[in-house]
Tab-separated table of N, CA, C and O in Angstrom:
chain	number	residue	atom	x	y	z
A	24	UNK	N	91.357	110.825	119.651
A	24	UNK	CA	90.079	110.202	119.059
A	24	UNK	C	90.395	108.776	118.431
A	24	UNK	O	91.243	108.963	117.505
A	25	UNK	N	89.589	107.811	118.342
A	25	UNK	CA	89.371	106.649	117.893
A	25	UNK	C	88.790	106.885	116.251
A	25	UNK	O	87.115	106.661	116.691
A	26	UNK	N	89.274	106.330	115.783
A	26	UNK	CA	88.388	106.389	114.150
A	26	UNK	C	87.857	104.643	113.822
A	26	UNK	O	88.728	103.960	114.181
A	27	UNK	N	87.129	104.690	113.880
A	27	UNK	CA	86.629	103.012	113.099
A	27	UNK	C	87.457	102.505	111.925
A	27	UNK	O	87.551	103.543	110.832
A	28	UNK	N	87.430	101.481	111.778
A	28	UNK	CA	88.003	101.387	110.249
A	28	UNK	C	86.957	101.385	109.454
A	28	UNK	O	87.605	101.814	108.034
A	29	UNK	N	86.013	101.450	109.306
A	29	UNK	CA	84.940	102.039	108.244
A	29	UNK	C	85.411	103.608	107.639
A	29	UNK	O	85.678	103.747	106.453
A	30	UNK	N	85.405	104.286	108.521
A	30	UNK	CA	85.893	105.426	108.638
A	30	UNK	C	87.345	105.798	108.215
A	30	UNK	O	87.733	106.510	107.199
A	31	UNK	N	88.159	104.822	108.545
A	31	UNK	CA	89.810	104.780	108.093
A	31	UNK	C	89.584	104.383	106.473
A	31	UNK	O	90.392	105.290	105.789
A	32	UNK	N	88.999	103.554	106.232
A	32	UNK	CA	88.885	102.767	105.027
A	32	UNK	C	88.110	103.785	104.094
A	32	UNK	O	88.484	103.712	103.034
A	33	UNK	N	87.333	104.736	104.350
A	33	UNK	CA	86.694	105.575	103.370
A	33	UNK	C	87.174	106.842	102.939
A	33	UNK	O	87.076	107.374	102.016
A	34	UNK	N	88.590	106.892	103.761
A	34	UNK	CA	89.226	108.316	103.063
A	34	UNK	C	90.304	107.647	101.928
A	34	UNK	O	90.868	106.250	101.479
A	35	UNK	N	90.170	108.508	100.631
A	35	UNK	CA	90.542	107.959	99.414
A	35	UNK	C	92.257	107.908	99.529
A	35	UNK	O	92.762	107.335	98.679
A	36	UNK	N	92.672	108.352	100.386
A	36	UNK	CA	94.425	108.265	100.433
A	36	UNK	C	94.596	107.180	101.165
A	36	UNK	O	95.949	107.057	101.122
A	37	UNK	N	93.742	106.511	101.731
A	37	UNK	CA	94.072	105.453	102.281
A	37	UNK	C	93.406	104.282	101.294
A	37	UNK	O	94.489	103.025	101.160
A	38	UNK	N	92.424	104.114	100.764
A	38	UNK	CA	91.509	103.345	100.053
A	38	UNK	C	92.393	102.899	98.591
A	38	UNK	O	92.231	101.871	98.192
A	39	UNK	N	92.612	104.111	98.069
A	39	UNK	CA	93.046	104.249	96.647
A	39	UNK	C	94.616	103.232	96.742
A	39	UNK	O	94.571	102.312	96.008
A	40	UNK	N	95.882	103.909	97.487
A	40	UNK	CA	96.474	102.662	97.513
A	40	UNK	C	96.325	101.158	97.614
A	40	UNK	O	96.820	100.330	97.045
A	41	UNK	N	95.601	101.048	98.827
A	41	UNK	CA	95.110	99.658	99.120
A	41	UNK	C	94.471	98.724	97.965
A	41	UNK	O	95.096	97.780	97.702
A	42	UNK	N	93.773	99.497	97.257
A	42	UNK	CA	93.370	99.002	95.865
A	42	UNK	C	94.456	98.980	94.845
A	42	UNK	O	94.526	97.683	94.173
A	43	UNK	N	95.220	99.568	94.568
A	43	UNK	CA	96.564	99.223	94.010
A	43	UNK	C	97.431	98.132	94.291
A	43	UNK	O	97.707	97.275	93.754
A	44	UNK	N	97.669	98.456	95.935
A	44	UNK	CA	98.242	97.301	96.482
A	44	UNK	C	97.715	95.831	96.104
A	44	UNK	O	98.501	94.873	95.953
A	45	UNK	N	96.447	95.818	96.227
A	45	UNK	CA	95.610	94.365	95.936
A	45	UNK	C	95.805	93.936	94.210
A	45	UNK	O	96.125	92.841	94.146
A	46	UNK	N	95.890	95.118	93.439
A	46	UNK	CA	95.908	94.549	92.037
A	46	UNK	C	97.385	94.207	91.726
A	46	UNK	O	97.507	93.204	91.033
A	47	UNK	N	98.425	94.983	92.646
A	47	UNK	CA	99.967	94.646	92.201
A	47	UNK	C	100.060	93.400	93.123
A	47	UNK	O	100.816	92.413	92.250
A	48	UNK	N	99.634	92.608	93.872
A	48	UNK	CA	99.911	91.674	94.681
A	48	UNK	C	99.041	90.314	93.774
A	48	UNK	O	99.777	89.250	93.536
A	49	UNK	N	98.090	90.934	93.074
A	49	UNK	CA	97.171	89.617	92.561
A	49	UNK	C	97.892	89.708	91.253
A	49	UNK	O	98.373	88.510	90.377
A	50	UNK	N	98.457	90.506	90.688
A	50	UNK	CA	99.335	90.328	89.220
A	50	UNK	C	100.704	90.063	89.696
A	50	UNK	O	100.978	88.937	89.041
A	51	UNK	N	101.512	89.824	91.072
A	51	UNK	CA	102.332	89.083	90.999
A	51	UNK	C	102.231	87.582	91.549
A	51	UNK	O	103.044	86.721	90.571
A	52	UNK	N	101.343	87.503	92.115
A	52	UNK	CA	100.930	85.961	92.257
A	52	UNK	C	100.519	85.144	90.768
A	52	UNK	O	100.871	84.082	90.840
A	53	UNK	N	99.565	85.937	90.149
A	53	UNK	CA	99.622	85.078	88.809
A	53	UNK	C	100.523	84.931	88.382
A	53	UNK	O	101.059	83.749	87.799
A	54	UNK	N	101.542	85.875	87.876
A	54	UNK	CA	102.620	85.904	87.159
A	54	UNK	C	103.350	85.072	87.924
A	54	UNK	O	103.783	84.301	86.638
A	55	UNK	N	103.506	84.572	88.847
A	55	UNK	CA	104.455	83.936	89.380
A	55	UNK	C	103.734	82.149	89.297
A	55	UNK	O	104.685	81.308	88.819
A	56	UNK	N	102.702	81.970	89.268
A	56	UNK	CA	101.946	80.915	89.357
A	56	UNK	C	102.275	80.543	88.021
A	56	UNK	O	101.926	79.117	87.668
A	57	UNK	N	102.057	81.314	87.140
A	57	UNK	CA	101.707	81.138	85.586
A	57	UNK	C	102.836	80.754	84.983
A	57	UNK	O	103.029	79.698	83.982
A	58	UNK	N	104.251	81.274	85.834
A	58	UNK	CA	105.550	81.072	84.901
A	58	UNK	C	106.399	80.302	85.585
A	58	UNK	O	107.282	79.775	84.856
A	59	UNK	N	106.482	79.742	86.820
A	59	UNK	CA	107.465	78.926	87.732
A	59	UNK	C	106.767	77.694	87.794
A	59	UNK	O	105.912	77.901	88.452
A	60	UNK	N	107.346	77.202	87.182
A	60	UNK	CA	107.203	75.565	88.023
A	60	UNK	C	107.868	74.848	88.536
A	60	UNK	O	109.156	75.004	88.487
A	61	UNK	N	107.255	74.315	89.319
A	61	UNK	CA	107.615	73.300	90.522
A	61	UNK	C	108.782	72.006	89.870
A	61	UNK	O	108.068	71.103	89.207
A	62	UNK	N	109.880	72.195	90.280
A	62	UNK	CA	111.017	70.889	89.422
A	62	UNK	C	111.959	71.204	90.484
A	62	UNK	O	112.180	71.784	91.604
A	63	UNK	N	112.984	70.002	90.769
A	63	UNK	CA	113.947	69.894	91.205
A	63	UNK	C	115.161	70.597	90.892
A	63	UNK	O	116.173	70.629	91.851
A	64	UNK	N	115.068	71.551	89.915
A	64	UNK	CA	116.318	72.424	89.422
A	64	UNK	C	116.051	73.684	90.079
A	64	UNK	O	115.384	73.917	90.798
A	65	UNK	N	117.456	74.195	90.052
A	65	UNK	CA	117.765	75.616	90.793
A	65	UNK	C	117.340	76.594	89.943
A	65	UNK	O	117.112	76.557	88.459
A	66	UNK	N	116.925	77.900	90.484
A	66	UNK	CA	116.527	78.887	89.900
A	66	UNK	C	117.085	80.054	90.566
A	66	UNK	O	117.547	80.062	91.360
A	67	UNK	N	117.117	81.168	89.285
A	67	UNK	CA	117.573	82.608	90.192
A	67	UNK	C	116.651	83.188	90.810
A	67	UNK	O	115.687	83.161	90.672
A	68	UNK	N	117.493	83.784	91.901
A	68	UNK	CA	116.398	84.622	93.158
A	68	UNK	C	116.694	85.771	93.274
A	68	UNK	O	116.326	86.412	93.499
A	69	UNK	N	118.004	86.112	92.323
A	69	UNK	CA	118.522	87.492	92.577
A	69	UNK	C	119.435	87.682	91.372
A	69	UNK	O	120.105	87.034	91.446
A	70	UNK	N	119.368	88.960	91.236
A	70	UNK	CA	120.109	89.322	89.784
A	70	UNK	C	120.646	90.735	90.264
A	70	UNK	O	120.014	91.944	90.725
A	71	UNK	N	122.048	91.012	90.046
A	71	UNK	CA	122.718	92.306	90.292
A	71	UNK	C	123.239	92.573	89.070
A	71	UNK	O	123.773	91.983	88.283
A	72	UNK	N	123.245	94.129	88.832
A	72	UNK	CA	123.986	94.442	87.463
A	72	UNK	C	125.332	94.281	87.548
A	72	UNK	O	125.352	94.483	86.476
A	73	UNK	N	125.876	94.680	88.557
A	73	UNK	CA	127.458	94.209	88.533
A	73	UNK	C	127.803	93.002	88.357
A	73	UNK	O	128.572	92.686	87.799
A	74	UNK	N	127.235	92.230	89.352
A	74	UNK	CA	128.059	90.838	89.557
A	74	UNK	C	127.351	89.488	88.562
A	74	UNK	O	127.238	88.540	88.669
A	75	UNK	N	126.158	90.280	88.116
A	75	UNK	CA	125.005	89.004	87.459
A	75	UNK	C	124.083	88.251	88.674
A	75	UNK	O	124.052	88.751	89.508
A	76	UNK	N	124.031	87.162	88.225
A	76	UNK	CA	123.170	86.223	89.481
A	76	UNK	C	124.137	85.847	90.562
A	76	UNK	O	125.071	85.277	90.423
A	77	UNK	N	123.672	86.236	91.872
A	77	UNK	CA	124.288	86.136	92.756
A	77	UNK	C	123.309	85.468	94.013
A	77	UNK	O	124.025	85.178	94.995
A	78	UNK	N	122.413	84.819	93.190
A	78	UNK	CA	121.792	83.873	94.134
A	78	UNK	C	121.049	83.076	93.741
A	78	UNK	O	120.112	83.623	92.893
A	79	UNK	N	121.118	81.692	93.920
A	79	UNK	CA	120.422	80.716	93.418
A	79	UNK	C	119.521	79.957	94.165
A	79	UNK	O	120.341	79.929	95.244
A	80	UNK	N	118.423	79.101	93.976
A	80	UNK	CA	117.874	78.283	95.231
A	80	UNK	C	116.938	77.654	94.546
A	80	UNK	O	116.600	77.720	92.981
A	81	UNK	N	116.146	77.217	95.756
A	81	UNK	CA	114.906	76.210	95.046
A	81	UNK	C	113.749	76.999	94.268
A	81	UNK	O	113.847	78.295	95.034
A	82	UNK	N	112.854	76.176	93.684
A	82	UNK	CA	111.486	77.152	92.854
A	82	UNK	C	110.659	77.842	94.068
A	82	UNK	O	110.411	78.920	93.730
A	83	UNK	N	110.523	77.365	94.906
A	83	UNK	CA	109.497	77.727	95.954
A	83	UNK	C	110.093	79.229	96.639
A	83	UNK	O	109.075	80.051	97.123
A	84	UNK	N	111.338	79.214	96.854
A	84	UNK	CA	111.568	80.494	97.375
A	84	UNK	C	111.701	81.652	96.693
A	84	UNK	O	111.538	82.851	97.444
A	85	UNK	N	111.485	81.793	95.184
A	85	UNK	CA	110.943	82.965	94.774
A	85	UNK	C	109.310	83.549	95.022
A	85	UNK	O	109.136	84.727	94.885
A	86	UNK	N	108.652	82.743	95.918
A	86	UNK	CA	107.303	83.176	96.209
A	86	UNK	C	107.360	83.890	97.623
A	86	UNK	O	106.602	84.551	98.288
A	87	UNK	N	108.560	84.164	98.269
A	87	UNK	CA	108.697	84.723	99.372
A	87	UNK	C	108.879	86.229	99.275
A	87	UNK	O	108.780	87.042	99.978
A	88	UNK	N	108.998	86.812	97.761
A	88	UNK	CA	108.888	87.913	97.299
A	88	UNK	C	107.294	88.615	97.823
A	88	UNK	O	107.328	89.403	98.351
A	89	UNK	N	106.523	87.847	97.189
A	89	UNK	CA	105.119	88.425	97.312
A	89	UNK	C	104.827	88.388	98.964
A	89	UNK	O	103.877	88.960	99.655
A	90	UNK	N	105.296	87.100	99.646
A	90	UNK	CA	104.948	87.245	100.800
A	90	UNK	C	105.242	88.120	101.914
A	90	UNK	O	104.911	88.937	102.761
A	91	UNK	N	106.510	88.451	101.578
A	91	UNK	CA	107.297	89.616	102.120
A	91	UNK	C	106.830	90.972	101.792
A	91	UNK	O	106.087	91.611	102.688
A	92	UNK	N	105.864	91.113	100.395
A	92	UNK	CA	105.303	92.232	100.372
A	92	UNK	C	104.038	92.152	101.098
A	92	UNK	O	103.388	93.532	101.611
A	93	UNK	N	103.292	91.087	101.450
A	93	UNK	CA	101.982	91.062	101.976
A	93	UNK	C	102.389	91.665	103.393
A	93	UNK	O	101.614	92.475	104.183
A	94	UNK	N	103.295	91.159	104.169
A	94	UNK	CA	103.934	91.239	105.637
A	94	UNK	C	104.146	92.638	105.449
A	94	UNK	O	103.689	93.356	106.497
A	95	UNK	N	104.713	93.555	104.586
A	95	UNK	CA	105.101	94.985	104.637
A	95	UNK	C	103.854	95.677	104.444
A	95	UNK	O	103.571	96.591	105.340
A	96	UNK	N	102.774	95.226	103.814
A	96	UNK	CA	101.271	95.704	103.290
A	96	UNK	C	100.755	95.597	104.875
A	96	UNK	O	100.132	96.545	105.343
A	97	UNK	N	100.756	94.768	105.721
A	97	UNK	CA	99.948	94.308	106.878
A	97	UNK	C	100.606	95.362	107.924
A	97	UNK	O	99.458	95.835	108.891
A	98	UNK	N	102.066	95.529	108.144
A	98	UNK	CA	102.775	96.305	109.121
A	98	UNK	C	102.490	97.667	109.082
A	98	UNK	O	102.208	98.651	109.778
A	99	UNK	N	102.388	98.051	107.493
A	99	UNK	CA	102.387	99.786	107.232
A	99	UNK	C	100.793	100.065	107.328
A	99	UNK	O	100.310	101.038	107.901
A	100	UNK	N	99.649	98.982	107.325
A	100	UNK	CA	98.455	99.544	107.482
A	100	UNK	C	98.046	99.277	108.966
A	100	UNK	O	97.303	100.261	109.229
A	101	UNK	N	98.703	98.521	109.526
A	101	UNK	CA	98.362	98.282	111.103
A	101	UNK	C	99.093	99.367	111.723
A	101	UNK	O	98.438	100.260	112.410
A	102	UNK	N	100.024	100.191	111.417
A	102	UNK	CA	100.850	101.220	111.838
A	102	UNK	C	100.048	102.580	111.372
A	102	UNK	O	99.677	103.550	112.190
A	103	UNK	N	99.566	102.571	110.140
A	103	UNK	CA	98.526	103.229	109.458
A	103	UNK	C	97.252	103.720	110.359
A	103	UNK	O	97.074	104.861	110.551
A	104	UNK	N	96.292	102.617	110.724
A	104	UNK	CA	95.543	102.475	111.308
A	104	UNK	C	95.863	103.300	112.941
A	104	UNK	O	95.051	104.020	113.369
A	105	UNK	N	96.660	102.851	113.570
A	105	UNK	CA	97.284	103.345	114.855
A	105	UNK	C	97.262	104.747	114.718
A	105	UNK	O	97.162	105.877	115.614
A	106	UNK	N	98.266	105.446	113.563
A	106	UNK	CA	98.448	106.792	113.715
A	106	UNK	C	97.459	107.508	112.993
A	106	UNK	O	97.233	108.899	112.892
A	107	UNK	N	96.300	107.086	112.368
A	107	UNK	CA	95.322	107.726	111.496
A	107	UNK	C	94.647	109.225	112.536
A	107	UNK	O	94.138	109.961	112.351
A	108	UNK	N	94.045	108.392	113.740
A	108	UNK	CA	93.645	109.400	114.851
A	108	UNK	C	94.456	110.570	115.344
A	108	UNK	O	94.042	111.603	115.502
A	109	UNK	N	95.823	110.476	115.049
A	109	UNK	CA	96.709	111.363	115.652
A	109	UNK	C	97.306	112.285	114.655
A	109	UNK	O	97.478	113.517	114.610
A	110	UNK	N	97.762	111.599	113.303
A	110	UNK	CA	98.318	112.294	112.152
A	110	UNK	C	98.057	111.694	111.353
A	110	UNK	O	98.446	110.507	110.298
A	111	UNK	N	96.909	111.985	110.446
A	111	UNK	CA	96.068	111.627	108.971
A	111	UNK	C	97.571	111.680	107.921
A	111	UNK	O	97.346	110.846	107.530
A	112	UNK	N	98.396	112.871	108.126
A	112	UNK	CA	99.174	112.489	106.960
A	112	UNK	C	100.200	111.659	106.640
A	112	UNK	O	100.676	111.112	105.896
A	113	UNK	N	100.490	111.602	108.091
A	113	UNK	CA	101.627	110.121	108.209
A	113	UNK	C	100.962	108.830	107.885
A	113	UNK	O	101.256	108.040	107.503
A	114	UNK	N	99.651	108.647	108.316
A	114	UNK	CA	98.859	107.316	107.981
A	114	UNK	C	98.866	107.130	106.629
A	114	UNK	O	98.981	106.278	106.076
A	115	UNK	N	98.335	108.637	105.916
A	115	UNK	CA	98.379	108.577	104.463
A	115	UNK	C	99.784	108.031	103.516
A	115	UNK	O	99.754	107.186	102.562
A	116	UNK	N	100.859	108.820	104.320
A	116	UNK	CA	102.145	108.362	103.710
A	116	UNK	C	102.492	107.008	103.818
A	116	UNK	O	103.112	106.654	102.914
A	117	UNK	N	102.337	106.331	104.739
A	117	UNK	CA	102.597	104.915	104.982
A	117	UNK	C	101.527	104.158	103.883
A	117	UNK	O	102.592	103.217	102.931
A	118	UNK	N	100.934	104.463	103.575
A	118	UNK	CA	99.775	103.667	102.654
A	118	UNK	C	100.924	103.994	101.034
A	118	UNK	O	100.734	103.231	100.531
A	119	UNK	N	100.742	105.290	100.723
A	119	UNK	CA	101.608	105.608	99.568
A	119	UNK	C	102.964	104.992	99.313
A	119	UNK	O	103.180	104.153	98.254
A	120	UNK	N	103.584	104.984	100.477
A	120	UNK	CA	104.803	104.188	100.524
A	120	UNK	C	104.655	102.554	100.396
A	120	UNK	O	105.415	101.868	99.223
A	121	UNK	N	103.706	102.097	100.772
A	121	UNK	CA	103.579	100.699	100.747
A	121	UNK	C	103.093	100.520	99.011
A	121	UNK	O	103.619	99.354	98.574
A	122	UNK	N	102.217	101.169	98.526
A	122	UNK	CA	102.256	101.173	97.130
A	122	UNK	C	103.490	101.129	96.416
A	122	UNK	O	103.486	100.588	95.510
A	123	UNK	N	104.417	102.377	96.905
A	123	UNK	CA	105.430	102.110	95.950
A	123	UNK	C	106.636	100.915	95.986
A	123	UNK	O	106.950	100.763	95.090
A	124	UNK	N	106.484	100.228	97.154
A	124	UNK	CA	106.921	99.064	97.407
A	124	UNK	C	106.313	97.987	96.635
A	124	UNK	O	107.338	97.226	96.189
A	125	UNK	N	105.172	97.984	96.428
A	125	UNK	CA	104.596	96.773	95.597
A	125	UNK	C	104.802	97.117	94.216
A	125	UNK	O	105.165	95.922	93.850
A	126	UNK	N	104.707	98.402	93.763
A	126	UNK	CA	105.333	98.740	92.345
A	126	UNK	C	106.799	98.060	92.017
A	126	UNK	O	106.944	97.679	91.025
A	127	UNK	N	107.622	98.315	93.507
A	127	UNK	CA	108.947	97.665	92.914
A	127	UNK	C	109.041	96.381	92.944
A	127	UNK	O	109.685	95.822	92.603
A	128	UNK	N	108.196	95.643	93.991
A	128	UNK	CA	108.390	94.218	93.860
A	128	UNK	C	107.546	93.752	92.450
A	128	UNK	O	108.054	92.849	91.980
A	129	UNK	N	106.653	94.205	92.085
A	129	UNK	CA	106.113	93.966	90.366
A	129	UNK	C	106.983	94.155	89.377
A	129	UNK	O	107.642	92.912	88.451
A	130	UNK	N	108.097	95.145	89.612
A	130	UNK	CA	109.103	94.834	88.700
A	130	UNK	C	110.106	94.132	88.718
A	130	UNK	O	110.604	93.170	87.922
A	131	UNK	N	110.569	93.896	90.170
A	131	UNK	CA	111.834	92.676	90.689
A	131	UNK	C	111.037	91.602	90.266
A	131	UNK	O	111.952	90.704	89.640
A	132	UNK	N	110.179	91.255	90.373
A	132	UNK	CA	109.793	90.128	90.395
A	132	UNK	C	109.099	89.789	88.830
A	132	UNK	O	109.631	88.841	88.214
A	133	UNK	N	109.153	90.939	87.919
A	133	UNK	CA	108.865	90.271	86.138
A	133	UNK	C	110.143	90.276	85.894
A	133	UNK	O	110.484	89.268	84.943
A	134	UNK	N	111.251	90.784	86.062
A	134	UNK	CA	112.579	90.882	85.936
A	134	UNK	C	112.848	89.462	86.015
A	134	UNK	O	113.665	88.718	85.429
A	135	UNK	N	112.570	88.978	87.835
A	135	UNK	CA	113.218	87.429	87.872
A	135	UNK	C	112.507	86.423	86.870
A	135	UNK	O	113.152	85.492	86.770
A	136	UNK	N	111.161	86.495	86.636
A	136	UNK	CA	110.407	85.974	85.646
A	136	UNK	C	111.219	85.439	84.281
A	136	UNK	O	111.527	84.662	83.974
A	137	UNK	N	111.345	86.555	83.860
A	137	UNK	CA	112.076	86.971	82.444
A	137	UNK	C	113.636	86.223	82.499
A	137	UNK	O	114.090	85.545	81.528
A	138	UNK	N	114.072	86.537	83.682
A	138	UNK	CA	115.428	85.848	83.841
A	138	UNK	C	115.596	84.162	83.755
A	138	UNK	O	116.560	83.797	83.255
A	139	UNK	N	114.222	83.704	84.502
A	139	UNK	CA	114.100	82.206	84.813
A	139	UNK	C	113.482	81.690	83.690
A	139	UNK	O	113.269	80.273	83.652
A	140	UNK	N	112.813	82.084	82.761
A	140	UNK	CA	111.712	81.688	81.823
A	140	UNK	C	112.518	81.731	80.250
A	140	UNK	O	113.444	82.404	79.950
């Protein structure tokens, strides 16, 4: 049985995480645009608790984090739409895991911004 997108997004276990994902992505983009300035210098892109800073690069490469988050969101929700007709539980779990990934991206981005500013 094929479910329409309207019925799919009416499910609170699907639309609830999607709202959280939208808020997390908005926060990440706002935080990056407000704090990272384009310049010719290098910035820290990755920090490891054991080795310290282990990846340095151009300023625009820090924007790959939210872009990857958007890609993961798109892939998970496309899979979720595909599986919703046969397995609603799996479709809901994909949305919730996507929200968890976004929360981890918020934490990682916030730490990287604090490291660079």
